[in-house]
mmCIF file of C-alpha atoms in Angstrom:
data_model
loop_
_atom_site.group_PDB
_atom_site.id
_atom_site.type_symbol
_atom_site.label_atom_id
_atom_site.label_comp_id
_atom_site.label_asym_id
_atom_site.label_seq_id
_atom_site.Cartn_x
_atom_site.Cartn_y
_atom_site.Cartn_z
ATOM 1 C CA GLY A 158 -295.072 62.297 -68.725
ATOM 2 C CA ALA A 159 -292.819 63.822 -66.101
ATOM 3 C CA GLY A 160 -291.240 67.155 -66.841
ATOM 4 C CA VAL A 161 -287.799 68.437 -65.979
ATOM 5 C CA SER A 162 -287.132 68.322 -62.271
ATOM 6 C CA GLN A 163 -284.520 70.169 -60.254
ATOM 7 C CA SER A 164 -283.292 69.897 -56.708
ATOM 8 C CA PRO A 165 -283.084 71.455 -54.282
ATOM 9 C CA SER A 166 -285.779 74.041 -54.954
ATOM 10 C CA ASN A 167 -284.071 76.458 -52.589
ATOM 11 C CA LYS A 168 -280.525 76.553 -51.297
ATOM 12 C CA VAL A 169 -279.087 78.998 -48.798
ATOM 13 C CA THR A 170 -275.351 78.825 -48.293
ATOM 14 C CA GLU A 171 -272.552 80.835 -46.796
ATOM 15 C CA LYS A 172 -270.000 82.638 -48.895
ATOM 16 C CA GLY A 173 -267.062 80.375 -49.663
ATOM 17 C CA LYS A 174 -268.990 77.094 -49.493
ATOM 18 C CA ASP A 175 -269.460 74.758 -52.442
ATOM 19 C CA VAL A 176 -272.935 73.891 -53.752
ATOM 20 C CA GLU A 177 -274.282 71.219 -56.073
ATOM 21 C CA LEU A 178 -277.466 71.649 -58.052
ATOM 22 C CA ARG A 179 -279.179 68.750 -59.753
ATOM 23 C CA CYS A 180 -281.262 68.461 -62.905
ATOM 24 C CA ASP A 181 -283.274 65.477 -64.124
ATOM 25 C CA PRO A 182 -284.226 66.036 -67.758
ATOM 26 C CA ILE A 183 -287.198 64.588 -69.567
ATOM 27 C CA SER A 184 -286.465 60.967 -70.431
ATOM 28 C CA GLY A 185 -285.128 60.636 -73.967
ATOM 29 C CA HIS A 186 -284.106 64.256 -74.332
ATOM 30 C CA THR A 187 -280.536 64.316 -75.571
ATOM 31 C CA ALA A 188 -279.925 68.038 -75.142
ATOM 32 C CA LEU A 189 -279.607 69.659 -71.715
ATOM 33 C CA TYR A 190 -279.003 73.311 -70.925
ATOM 34 C CA TRP A 191 -278.202 75.265 -67.755
ATOM 35 C CA TYR A 192 -279.158 78.935 -67.442
ATOM 36 C CA ARG A 193 -278.865 81.477 -64.663
ATOM 37 C CA GLN A 194 -281.416 84.191 -63.923
ATOM 38 C CA ARG A 195 -280.514 87.065 -61.680
ATOM 39 C CA LEU A 196 -283.298 89.024 -59.996
ATOM 40 C CA GLY A 197 -285.372 90.954 -62.500
ATOM 41 C CA GLN A 198 -283.263 89.813 -65.439
ATOM 42 C CA GLY A 199 -283.534 87.454 -68.368
ATOM 43 C CA LEU A 200 -281.785 84.123 -68.491
ATOM 44 C CA GLU A 201 -278.060 83.798 -69.161
ATOM 45 C CA PHE A 202 -276.780 80.668 -70.882
ATOM 46 C CA LEU A 203 -274.227 78.707 -68.862
ATOM 47 C CA ILE A 204 -273.550 75.305 -70.436
ATOM 48 C CA TYR A 205 -274.968 72.844 -72.986
ATOM 49 C CA PHE A 206 -274.760 69.047 -73.218
ATOM 50 C CA GLN A 207 -275.687 67.031 -76.305
ATOM 51 C CA GLY A 208 -275.412 63.258 -76.090
ATOM 52 C CA ASN A 209 -271.805 62.155 -75.785
ATOM 53 C CA SER A 210 -270.378 65.252 -77.451
ATOM 54 C CA ALA A 211 -268.064 67.601 -75.591
ATOM 55 C CA PRO A 212 -270.172 70.144 -73.690
ATOM 56 C CA ASP A 213 -270.329 73.788 -74.710
ATOM 57 C CA LYS A 214 -269.017 75.543 -71.608
ATOM 58 C CA SER A 215 -268.732 78.971 -73.181
ATOM 59 C CA GLY A 216 -271.320 80.556 -70.874
ATOM 60 C CA LEU A 217 -269.741 79.586 -67.567
ATOM 61 C CA PRO A 218 -268.827 82.858 -65.816
ATOM 62 C CA SER A 219 -265.707 81.617 -64.014
ATOM 63 C CA ASP A 220 -263.678 78.498 -63.285
ATOM 64 C CA ARG A 221 -265.594 78.151 -60.027
ATOM 65 C CA PHE A 222 -268.478 76.825 -62.119
ATOM 66 C CA SER A 223 -268.505 73.319 -63.552
ATOM 67 C CA ALA A 224 -271.117 70.837 -64.697
ATOM 68 C CA GLU A 225 -271.325 67.163 -65.499
ATOM 69 C CA ARG A 226 -273.864 64.963 -67.171
ATOM 70 C CA THR A 227 -274.076 61.201 -66.968
ATOM 71 C CA GLY A 228 -274.919 59.893 -70.424
ATOM 72 C CA GLU A 229 -278.270 61.344 -71.398
ATOM 73 C CA SER A 230 -279.657 61.631 -67.898
ATOM 74 C CA VAL A 231 -278.948 63.561 -64.730
ATOM 75 C CA SER A 232 -276.758 66.655 -64.696
ATOM 76 C CA THR A 233 -275.158 68.439 -61.770
ATOM 77 C CA LEU A 234 -273.971 72.030 -61.709
ATOM 78 C CA THR A 235 -271.307 72.718 -59.112
ATOM 79 C CA ILE A 236 -270.299 76.133 -57.858
ATOM 80 C CA GLN A 237 -267.160 76.206 -55.764
ATOM 81 C CA ARG A 238 -266.294 78.883 -53.231
ATOM 82 C CA THR A 239 -269.622 80.628 -53.718
ATOM 83 C CA GLN A 240 -269.789 84.411 -53.833
ATOM 84 C CA GLN A 241 -272.732 86.696 -53.162
ATOM 85 C CA GLU A 242 -272.966 87.543 -56.862
ATOM 86 C CA ASP A 243 -273.737 83.861 -57.513
ATOM 87 C CA SER A 244 -277.151 84.370 -55.901
ATOM 88 C CA ALA A 245 -279.712 83.683 -58.614
ATOM 89 C CA VAL A 246 -282.217 81.153 -59.854
ATOM 90 C CA TYR A 247 -280.485 78.351 -61.761
ATOM 91 C CA LEU A 248 -282.690 76.826 -64.435
ATOM 92 C CA CYS A 249 -282.205 73.634 -66.360
ATOM 93 C CA ALA A 250 -283.885 72.808 -69.664
ATOM 94 C CA SER A 251 -283.947 69.750 -71.882
ATOM 95 C CA SER A 252 -284.821 69.339 -75.524
ATOM 96 C CA LEU A 253 -285.529 66.467 -77.871
ATOM 97 C CA ASN A 254 -285.164 68.100 -81.253
ATOM 98 C CA GLY A 255 -283.045 71.099 -80.401
ATOM 99 C CA ASP A 256 -285.901 73.541 -80.857
ATOM 100 C CA THR A 257 -288.346 73.743 -77.985
ATOM 101 C CA GLN A 258 -286.662 73.696 -74.578
ATOM 102 C CA TYR A 259 -288.593 72.469 -71.574
ATOM 103 C CA PHE A 260 -287.595 74.137 -68.349
ATOM 104 C CA GLY A 261 -287.501 72.847 -64.806
ATOM 105 C CA PRO A 262 -288.775 74.881 -61.844
ATOM 106 C CA GLY A 263 -285.285 76.097 -61.003
ATOM 107 C CA THR A 264 -283.137 76.219 -57.885
ATOM 108 C CA ARG A 265 -283.080 79.508 -56.018
ATOM 109 C CA LEU A 266 -279.569 79.957 -54.649
ATOM 110 C CA THR A 267 -278.910 82.524 -51.937
ATOM 111 C CA VAL A 268 -275.342 83.155 -50.864
ATOM 112 C CA LEU A 269 -275.084 84.976 -47.563
ATOM 113 C CA SER B 162 -273.764 87.946 -79.614
ATOM 114 C CA GLN B 163 -277.441 88.113 -80.413
ATOM 115 C CA GLN B 164 -279.892 88.964 -77.753
ATOM 116 C CA GLY B 165 -283.639 89.181 -77.561
ATOM 117 C CA GLU B 166 -284.719 92.406 -75.947
ATOM 118 C CA GLU B 167 -288.274 93.197 -75.057
ATOM 119 C CA ASP B 168 -289.645 96.691 -74.739
ATOM 120 C CA PRO B 169 -288.939 97.120 -71.027
ATOM 121 C CA GLN B 170 -292.376 98.267 -70.121
ATOM 122 C CA ALA B 171 -294.754 96.797 -67.620
ATOM 123 C CA LEU B 172 -298.263 96.361 -68.932
ATOM 124 C CA SER B 173 -301.315 96.673 -66.764
ATOM 125 C CA ILE B 174 -304.576 95.904 -68.542
ATOM 126 C CA GLN B 175 -308.147 94.994 -67.780
ATOM 127 C CA GLU B 176 -309.357 91.461 -68.226
ATOM 128 C CA GLY B 177 -310.702 90.995 -71.732
ATOM 129 C CA GLU B 178 -308.358 93.519 -73.323
ATOM 130 C CA ASN B 179 -305.525 92.589 -75.660
ATOM 131 C CA ALA B 180 -301.863 92.777 -74.628
ATOM 132 C CA THR B 181 -299.042 93.383 -77.091
ATOM 133 C CA MET B 182 -295.334 93.004 -76.384
ATOM 134 C CA ASN B 183 -292.411 93.630 -78.692
ATOM 135 C CA CYS B 184 -288.962 92.144 -78.941
ATOM 136 C CA SER B 185 -285.928 93.123 -80.977
ATOM 137 C CA TYR B 186 -282.707 91.264 -81.620
ATOM 138 C CA LYS B 187 -279.369 92.023 -83.177
ATOM 139 C CA THR B 188 -278.096 89.212 -85.389
ATOM 140 C CA SER B 189 -279.321 86.379 -87.593
ATOM 141 C CA ILE B 190 -281.577 83.828 -85.996
ATOM 142 C CA ASN B 191 -282.738 80.304 -86.614
ATOM 143 C CA ASN B 192 -285.902 80.790 -84.622
ATOM 144 C CA LEU B 193 -287.456 83.038 -81.994
ATOM 145 C CA GLN B 194 -289.415 81.742 -79.039
ATOM 146 C CA TRP B 195 -291.697 83.276 -76.438
ATOM 147 C CA TYR B 196 -291.852 81.994 -72.898
ATOM 148 C CA ARG B 197 -294.004 82.822 -69.875
ATOM 149 C CA GLN B 198 -292.714 82.843 -66.319
ATOM 150 C CA ASN B 199 -294.855 82.940 -63.216
ATOM 151 C CA SER B 200 -293.477 83.979 -59.849
ATOM 152 C CA GLY B 201 -289.873 84.038 -61.015
ATOM 153 C CA ARG B 202 -289.496 80.295 -61.424
ATOM 154 C CA GLY B 203 -289.925 77.798 -64.271
ATOM 155 C CA LEU B 204 -290.530 78.999 -67.798
ATOM 156 C CA VAL B 205 -293.357 77.719 -69.935
ATOM 157 C CA HIS B 206 -292.818 77.554 -73.666
ATOM 158 C CA LEU B 207 -295.561 79.421 -75.531
ATOM 159 C CA ILE B 208 -294.695 79.495 -79.204
ATOM 160 C CA LEU B 209 -291.791 79.131 -81.614
ATOM 161 C CA ILE B 210 -291.553 80.947 -84.911
ATOM 162 C CA ARG B 211 -288.877 80.091 -87.457
ATOM 163 C CA SER B 212 -286.888 82.630 -89.403
ATOM 164 C CA ASN B 213 -288.775 81.832 -92.621
ATOM 165 C CA GLU B 214 -292.175 82.359 -90.994
ATOM 166 C CA ARG B 215 -293.932 85.698 -90.598
ATOM 167 C CA GLU B 216 -296.870 84.931 -88.370
ATOM 168 C CA LYS B 217 -298.003 82.137 -86.125
ATOM 169 C CA HIS B 218 -301.065 81.513 -83.982
ATOM 170 C CA SER B 219 -301.640 79.343 -80.953
ATOM 171 C CA GLY B 220 -304.976 79.699 -79.189
ATOM 172 C CA ARG B 221 -305.214 83.289 -77.971
ATOM 173 C CA LEU B 222 -301.594 83.980 -78.901
ATOM 174 C CA ARG B 223 -300.403 85.570 -82.109
ATOM 175 C CA VAL B 224 -296.723 86.042 -82.876
ATOM 176 C CA THR B 225 -295.252 87.979 -85.750
ATOM 177 C CA LEU B 226 -291.677 88.041 -86.954
ATOM 178 C CA ASP B 227 -290.066 90.682 -89.145
ATOM 179 C CA THR B 228 -286.550 89.573 -89.954
ATOM 180 C CA SER B 229 -285.832 92.733 -91.935
ATOM 181 C CA LYS B 230 -286.426 94.790 -88.790
ATOM 182 C CA LYS B 231 -285.132 92.066 -86.475
ATOM 183 C CA SER B 232 -288.246 92.298 -84.366
ATOM 184 C CA SER B 233 -291.120 90.187 -83.126
ATOM 185 C CA SER B 234 -294.381 90.852 -81.372
ATOM 186 C CA LEU B 235 -296.555 88.751 -79.108
ATOM 187 C CA LEU B 236 -300.262 89.493 -78.919
ATOM 188 C CA ILE B 237 -302.462 87.964 -76.255
ATOM 189 C CA THR B 238 -306.118 88.417 -77.108
ATOM 190 C CA ALA B 239 -309.003 88.519 -74.629
ATOM 191 C CA SER B 240 -306.637 88.503 -71.658
ATOM 192 C CA ARG B 241 -307.442 86.693 -68.429
ATOM 193 C CA ALA B 242 -306.226 87.197 -64.894
ATOM 194 C CA ALA B 243 -304.272 83.945 -65.284
ATOM 195 C CA ASP B 244 -302.206 85.597 -68.034
ATOM 196 C CA THR B 245 -300.524 87.736 -65.363
ATOM 197 C CA ALA B 246 -296.841 86.810 -65.687
ATOM 198 C CA SER B 247 -293.500 87.854 -67.149
ATOM 199 C CA TYR B 248 -293.054 87.184 -70.839
ATOM 200 C CA PHE B 249 -289.655 86.613 -72.410
ATOM 201 C CA CYS B 250 -288.539 86.354 -75.976
ATOM 202 C CA ALA B 251 -285.498 84.243 -76.771
ATOM 203 C CA THR B 252 -283.542 83.754 -79.962
ATOM 204 C CA ALA B 253 -281.577 80.779 -81.251
ATOM 205 C CA ALA B 254 -278.709 81.364 -83.666
ATOM 206 C CA PRO B 255 -278.334 79.464 -86.954
ATOM 207 C CA GLY B 256 -276.374 76.249 -86.576
ATOM 208 C CA GLY B 257 -274.750 75.659 -83.234
ATOM 209 C CA ASN B 258 -276.482 74.252 -80.219
ATOM 210 C CA ASN B 259 -279.746 76.244 -80.095
ATOM 211 C CA ARG B 260 -278.617 77.978 -76.934
ATOM 212 C CA LEU B 261 -281.156 80.681 -76.267
ATOM 213 C CA ALA B 262 -280.413 84.367 -75.767
ATOM 214 C CA PHE B 263 -283.114 85.927 -73.609
ATOM 215 C CA GLY B 264 -284.359 89.443 -73.185
ATOM 216 C CA LYS B 265 -285.095 90.951 -69.796
ATOM 217 C CA GLY B 266 -288.776 90.156 -69.863
ATOM 218 C CA ASN B 267 -292.006 92.106 -69.922
ATOM 219 C CA GLN B 268 -294.244 92.128 -66.857
ATOM 220 C CA VAL B 269 -297.947 91.859 -67.647
ATOM 221 C CA VAL B 270 -300.649 92.359 -65.035
ATOM 222 C CA VAL B 271 -304.226 91.545 -65.966
ATOM 223 C CA ILE B 272 -306.735 93.125 -63.610
ATOM 224 C CA PRO B 273 -309.886 91.087 -63.058
#
């Protein structure tokens, strides 16, 4: 079946602009994660959604970052007033059983 | 917080040779996972080993886990040029939401 998809694949924006990144998880996966990967680094956890439970936002680096998820489907990650340090690849993953996470191809964000 | 950390070395090996990577972590884990990443984009799940397991095999991959030393190793046997990638270990804490803590990755280059 279809894997996790993300859009856009690349986004170039100017400092101070807002951006929205989208994630479509694998159908039926109740858990959805957002991670950020800076150049040459490992992934940093940002936020976690599980069904209708309150999301775990403990990894969001500032209040400029927010995310929503509609039921058990699409999620959007919004970054307001982007800064150059927000430049990174943003990866989304979904999971059925809470163990193996299946990752999307990521969105490469460049803030000029 | 716990964190998987690979030996930060880049491996360059000849096709057919074996490649070994190590990972250490700091606190208790529920499981440890290895992922492969090509060209800095989506991650591919390779293998998951639970805290009560010591060794696991999947095709040409062999993973060991030593919880007393808080370390894991990934062995790729009979390497191929297609194995050229970055390899990350990631740990999931007991309970909680299975958010993964990633190391910085280990670059492997397999020379044909």
